[in-house]
Amino acid sequence: ITPSSLCCFCEWARPLLCLGNGFSSSEAYNKFIWNNTWLDAGSSENKACVTVDSKKGAQRFNLGSTFTKVASINGGWSVDTRNYSTVGASGHTGSDAERLAPYNQYKFDQNFPFGALLMDIPNHGYINVQQSQQLPQSIGQTSIRINDADNALGDNGGSLQVCFGKWSTTKIN
């Protein structure tokens, strides 16, 4: 990858990427140029992955380093494996959300859908992480859970793998 292959415009330190020369969106997300510095969030030494079990409620993870973004989320889970389909980090939506509405008192956080991936960020509380995204602040440890009350986890099933990344820099001339 050469710096001229990818252009980006940064505003408020958040990259808006311009893809070119056959880059996939994940390659473009993980590499961009800022102030004549090649920034790379995709190398393996800059990642940590954890598995979040839908049956365990809040799970505390020490990430072993400080990270600035969620790099990827994979897998699937459900708040009721017998009656609802497996979903990703966004949780149950559409007709499933409508069918679950009478049970809203069993949500851990009423602001987000059942089954949403919730991550505790210091000074921000729980946030809903639906996809790869920049975190509101750097973290070295966090609690992550499914949006379902602790007393309603028994019929849950599945897990999500959440991978964290950080930006590394290489000066270019």
mmCIF file of C-alpha atoms in Angstrom:
data_model
loop_
_atom_site.group_PDB
_atom_site.id
_atom_site.type_symbol
_atom_site.label_atom_id
_atom_site.label_comp_id
_atom_site.label_asym_id
_atom_site.label_seq_id
_atom_site.Cartn_x
_atom_site.Cartn_y
_atom_site.Cartn_z
ATOM 1 C CA ILE A 1 0.000 0.000 0.000
ATOM 2 C CA THR A 2 1.378 3.365 -0.930
ATOM 3 C CA PRO A 3 0.289 6.695 0.536
ATOM 4 C CA SER A 4 -0.803 7.933 -2.889
ATOM 5 C CA SER A 5 -3.233 4.998 -3.198
ATOM 6 C CA LEU A 6 -5.541 6.331 -0.522
ATOM 7 C CA CYS A 7 -6.739 9.818 0.148
ATOM 8 C CA CYS A 8 -8.475 11.035 3.238
ATOM 9 C CA PHE A 9 -9.750 14.242 4.720
ATOM 10 C CA CYS A 10 -9.744 14.536 8.479
ATOM 11 C CA GLU A 11 -12.007 16.783 10.486
ATOM 12 C CA TRP A 12 -11.984 16.793 14.274
ATOM 13 C CA ALA A 13 -9.454 13.915 14.101
ATOM 14 C CA ARG A 14 -11.992 11.513 12.553
ATOM 15 C CA PRO A 15 -11.060 10.248 9.094
ATOM 16 C CA LEU A 16 -13.397 10.434 6.153
ATOM 17 C CA LEU A 17 -11.903 8.053 3.651
ATOM 18 C CA CYS A 18 -11.709 8.187 -0.100
ATOM 19 C CA LEU A 19 -11.199 4.717 -1.580
ATOM 20 C CA GLY A 20 -9.148 4.121 -4.669
ATOM 21 C CA ASN A 21 -7.081 1.574 -6.563
ATOM 22 C CA GLY A 22 -9.037 -1.478 -5.397
ATOM 23 C CA PHE A 23 -8.868 -1.034 -1.607
ATOM 24 C CA SER A 24 -11.541 -2.854 0.353
ATOM 25 C CA SER A 25 -13.480 -0.818 2.893
ATOM 26 C CA SER A 26 -11.720 -2.635 5.773
ATOM 27 C CA GLU A 27 -8.290 -1.768 4.330
ATOM 28 C CA ALA A 28 -9.372 1.835 3.937
ATOM 29 C CA TYR A 29 -10.747 1.945 7.478
ATOM 30 C CA ASN A 30 -7.505 0.593 8.885
ATOM 31 C CA LYS A 31 -5.055 2.847 7.004
ATOM 32 C CA PHE A 32 -5.015 6.537 6.268
ATOM 33 C CA ILE A 33 -2.642 9.489 6.091
ATOM 34 C CA TRP A 34 -2.733 12.300 8.621
ATOM 35 C CA ASN A 35 -0.232 15.165 8.693
ATOM 36 C CA ASN A 36 2.341 13.266 6.555
ATOM 37 C CA THR A 37 2.112 10.261 8.904
ATOM 38 C CA TRP A 38 0.918 6.846 7.764
ATOM 39 C CA LEU A 39 -1.550 5.659 10.412
ATOM 40 C CA ASP A 40 -2.240 1.937 10.681
ATOM 41 C CA ALA A 41 -4.873 0.328 12.902
ATOM 42 C CA GLY A 42 -4.842 -3.038 11.209
ATOM 43 C CA SER A 43 -1.650 -4.781 12.306
ATOM 44 C CA SER A 44 -2.040 -7.733 14.669
ATOM 45 C CA GLU A 45 0.120 -6.208 17.409
ATOM 46 C CA ASN A 46 -2.432 -3.401 17.652
ATOM 47 C CA LYS A 47 -5.435 -5.667 18.352
ATOM 48 C CA ALA A 48 -7.033 -7.555 21.208
ATOM 49 C CA CYS A 49 -10.115 -9.752 20.871
ATOM 50 C CA VAL A 50 -12.553 -10.922 23.541
ATOM 51 C CA THR A 51 -15.577 -13.226 23.443
ATOM 52 C CA VAL A 52 -18.745 -11.982 25.108
ATOM 53 C CA ASP A 53 -21.163 -14.732 26.225
ATOM 54 C CA SER A 54 -24.883 -13.876 26.068
ATOM 55 C CA LYS A 55 -25.612 -16.005 29.159
ATOM 56 C CA LYS A 56 -23.208 -14.206 31.514
ATOM 57 C CA GLY A 57 -24.383 -10.589 31.824
ATOM 58 C CA ALA A 58 -21.623 -8.016 32.344
ATOM 59 C CA GLN A 59 -18.166 -9.481 31.696
ATOM 60 C CA ARG A 60 -15.029 -7.583 32.717
ATOM 61 C CA PHE A 61 -12.102 -7.646 30.295
ATOM 62 C CA ASN A 62 -8.538 -6.460 30.880
ATOM 63 C CA LEU A 63 -7.359 -5.772 27.324
ATOM 64 C CA GLY A 64 -3.627 -5.820 28.090
ATOM 65 C CA SER A 65 -3.053 -2.461 26.412
ATOM 66 C CA THR A 66 -4.910 0.772 25.656
ATOM 67 C CA PHE A 67 -7.219 0.808 22.642
ATOM 68 C CA THR A 68 -9.021 3.579 20.765
ATOM 69 C CA LYS A 69 -11.534 1.731 18.586
ATOM 70 C CA VAL A 70 -13.654 -1.353 18.081
ATOM 71 C CA ALA A 71 -12.035 -2.907 15.010
ATOM 72 C CA SER A 72 -14.566 -5.692 14.358
ATOM 73 C CA ILE A 73 -17.526 -7.590 15.793
ATOM 74 C CA ASN A 74 -18.315 -11.151 14.710
ATOM 75 C CA GLY A 75 -20.737 -13.854 15.769
ATOM 76 C CA GLY A 76 -24.376 -13.892 16.796
ATOM 77 C CA TRP A 77 -26.621 -14.189 19.819
ATOM 78 C CA SER A 78 -30.234 -13.974 20.921
ATOM 79 C CA VAL A 79 -32.138 -13.063 24.078
ATOM 80 C CA ASP A 80 -34.374 -16.112 23.511
ATOM 81 C CA THR A 81 -32.979 -18.799 21.227
ATOM 82 C CA ARG A 82 -36.248 -20.745 21.086
ATOM 83 C CA ASN A 83 -38.381 -17.864 19.838
ATOM 84 C CA TYR A 84 -36.130 -15.298 18.144
ATOM 85 C CA SER A 85 -33.494 -15.330 15.452
ATOM 86 C CA THR A 86 -29.783 -14.842 16.101
ATOM 87 C CA VAL A 87 -28.700 -11.213 15.747
ATOM 88 C CA GLY A 88 -25.481 -9.240 15.781
ATOM 89 C CA ALA A 89 -24.380 -6.277 17.872
ATOM 90 C CA SER A 90 -27.367 -4.116 16.852
ATOM 91 C CA GLY A 91 -29.750 -6.427 18.679
ATOM 92 C CA HIS A 92 -33.305 -7.482 17.861
ATOM 93 C CA THR A 93 -35.040 -5.063 15.478
ATOM 94 C CA GLY A 94 -38.136 -4.985 13.282
ATOM 95 C CA SER A 95 -40.822 -7.580 13.980
ATOM 96 C CA ASP A 96 -38.673 -9.265 16.652
ATOM 97 C CA ALA A 97 -38.440 -5.952 18.532
ATOM 98 C CA GLU A 98 -42.211 -5.526 18.280
ATOM 99 C CA ARG A 99 -42.806 -9.038 19.645
ATOM 100 C CA LEU A 100 -40.343 -8.393 22.493
ATOM 101 C CA ALA A 101 -41.895 -5.000 23.447
ATOM 102 C CA PRO A 102 -44.197 -6.444 26.171
ATOM 103 C CA TYR A 103 -41.054 -7.692 27.960
ATOM 104 C CA ASN A 104 -39.132 -4.385 27.915
ATOM 105 C CA GLN A 105 -38.832 -4.461 31.709
ATOM 106 C CA TYR A 106 -36.283 -7.260 31.147
ATOM 107 C CA LYS A 107 -33.880 -5.025 29.237
ATOM 108 C CA PHE A 108 -30.677 -4.102 31.054
ATOM 109 C CA ASP A 109 -30.871 -0.637 29.442
ATOM 110 C CA GLN A 110 -34.226 0.641 28.184
ATOM 111 C CA ASN A 111 -32.533 2.988 25.692
ATOM 112 C CA PHE A 112 -31.307 0.193 23.422
ATOM 113 C CA PRO A 113 -32.872 -2.839 21.687
ATOM 114 C CA PHE A 114 -32.939 -6.267 23.293
ATOM 115 C CA GLY A 115 -29.739 -8.099 22.387
ATOM 116 C CA ALA A 116 -27.727 -4.953 21.671
ATOM 117 C CA LEU A 117 -24.009 -5.082 22.491
ATOM 118 C CA LEU A 118 -23.363 -2.751 25.435
ATOM 119 C CA MET A 119 -19.885 -1.605 26.440
ATOM 120 C CA ASP A 120 -19.057 0.280 29.641
ATOM 121 C CA ILE A 121 -16.746 3.227 28.921
ATOM 122 C CA PRO A 122 -15.406 5.157 31.949
ATOM 123 C CA ASN A 123 -17.099 8.561 32.330
ATOM 124 C CA HIS A 124 -19.608 7.641 29.576
ATOM 125 C CA GLY A 125 -21.484 4.658 31.026
ATOM 126 C CA TYR A 126 -22.766 1.925 28.754
ATOM 127 C CA ILE A 127 -22.761 2.679 25.030
ATOM 128 C CA ASN A 128 -24.305 0.609 22.242
ATOM 129 C CA VAL A 129 -21.583 -0.602 19.877
ATOM 130 C CA GLN A 130 -23.137 -1.799 16.610
ATOM 131 C CA GLN A 131 -20.122 -1.952 14.302
ATOM 132 C CA SER A 132 -16.489 -0.910 13.954
ATOM 133 C CA GLN A 133 -16.173 2.527 15.485
ATOM 134 C CA GLN A 134 -13.907 4.960 17.273
ATOM 135 C CA LEU A 135 -14.369 4.835 21.059
ATOM 136 C CA PRO A 136 -15.210 8.032 22.971
ATOM 137 C CA GLN A 137 -11.915 7.622 24.864
ATOM 138 C CA SER A 138 -8.994 5.197 25.087
ATOM 139 C CA ILE A 139 -9.649 2.139 27.250
ATOM 140 C CA GLY A 140 -7.508 -0.622 28.746
ATOM 141 C CA GLN A 141 -10.335 -2.491 30.406
ATOM 142 C CA THR A 142 -14.086 -2.551 30.036
ATOM 143 C CA SER A 143 -17.249 -4.463 30.860
ATOM 144 C CA ILE A 144 -19.308 -5.751 27.932
ATOM 145 C CA ARG A 145 -22.720 -7.419 27.937
ATOM 146 C CA ILE A 146 -25.866 -8.261 26.011
ATOM 147 C CA ASN A 147 -28.834 -5.936 26.577
ATOM 148 C CA ASP A 148 -30.912 -8.312 28.677
ATOM 149 C CA ALA A 149 -31.599 -8.223 32.411
ATOM 150 C CA ASP A 150 -29.396 -10.355 34.666
ATOM 151 C CA ASN A 151 -32.437 -12.370 35.802
ATOM 152 C CA ALA A 152 -33.438 -13.165 32.191
ATOM 153 C CA LEU A 153 -30.196 -14.607 30.770
ATOM 154 C CA GLY A 154 -31.173 -18.292 31.028
ATOM 155 C CA ASP A 155 -32.853 -18.530 27.604
ATOM 156 C CA ASN A 156 -30.091 -16.594 25.823
ATOM 157 C CA GLY A 157 -27.679 -18.223 23.427
ATOM 158 C CA GLY A 158 -24.615 -17.365 21.398
ATOM 159 C CA SER A 159 -21.670 -15.020 21.708
ATOM 160 C CA LEU A 160 -19.971 -12.122 19.963
ATOM 161 C CA GLN A 161 -16.249 -11.693 19.390
ATOM 162 C CA VAL A 162 -15.249 -8.045 19.829
ATOM 163 C CA CYS A 163 -11.825 -6.975 18.568
ATOM 164 C CA PHE A 164 -10.220 -3.718 19.664
ATOM 165 C CA GLY A 165 -7.641 -1.722 17.729
ATOM 166 C CA LYS A 166 -5.455 1.322 18.101
ATOM 167 C CA TRP A 167 -3.747 3.634 15.693
ATOM 168 C CA SER A 168 -0.007 3.250 15.212
ATOM 169 C CA THR A 169 2.008 5.773 13.247
ATOM 170 C CA THR A 170 4.864 5.709 10.753
ATOM 171 C CA LYS A 171 6.356 8.984 9.490
ATOM 172 C CA ILE A 172 6.537 9.227 5.694
ATOM 173 C CA ASN A 173 8.686 11.574 3.652
#
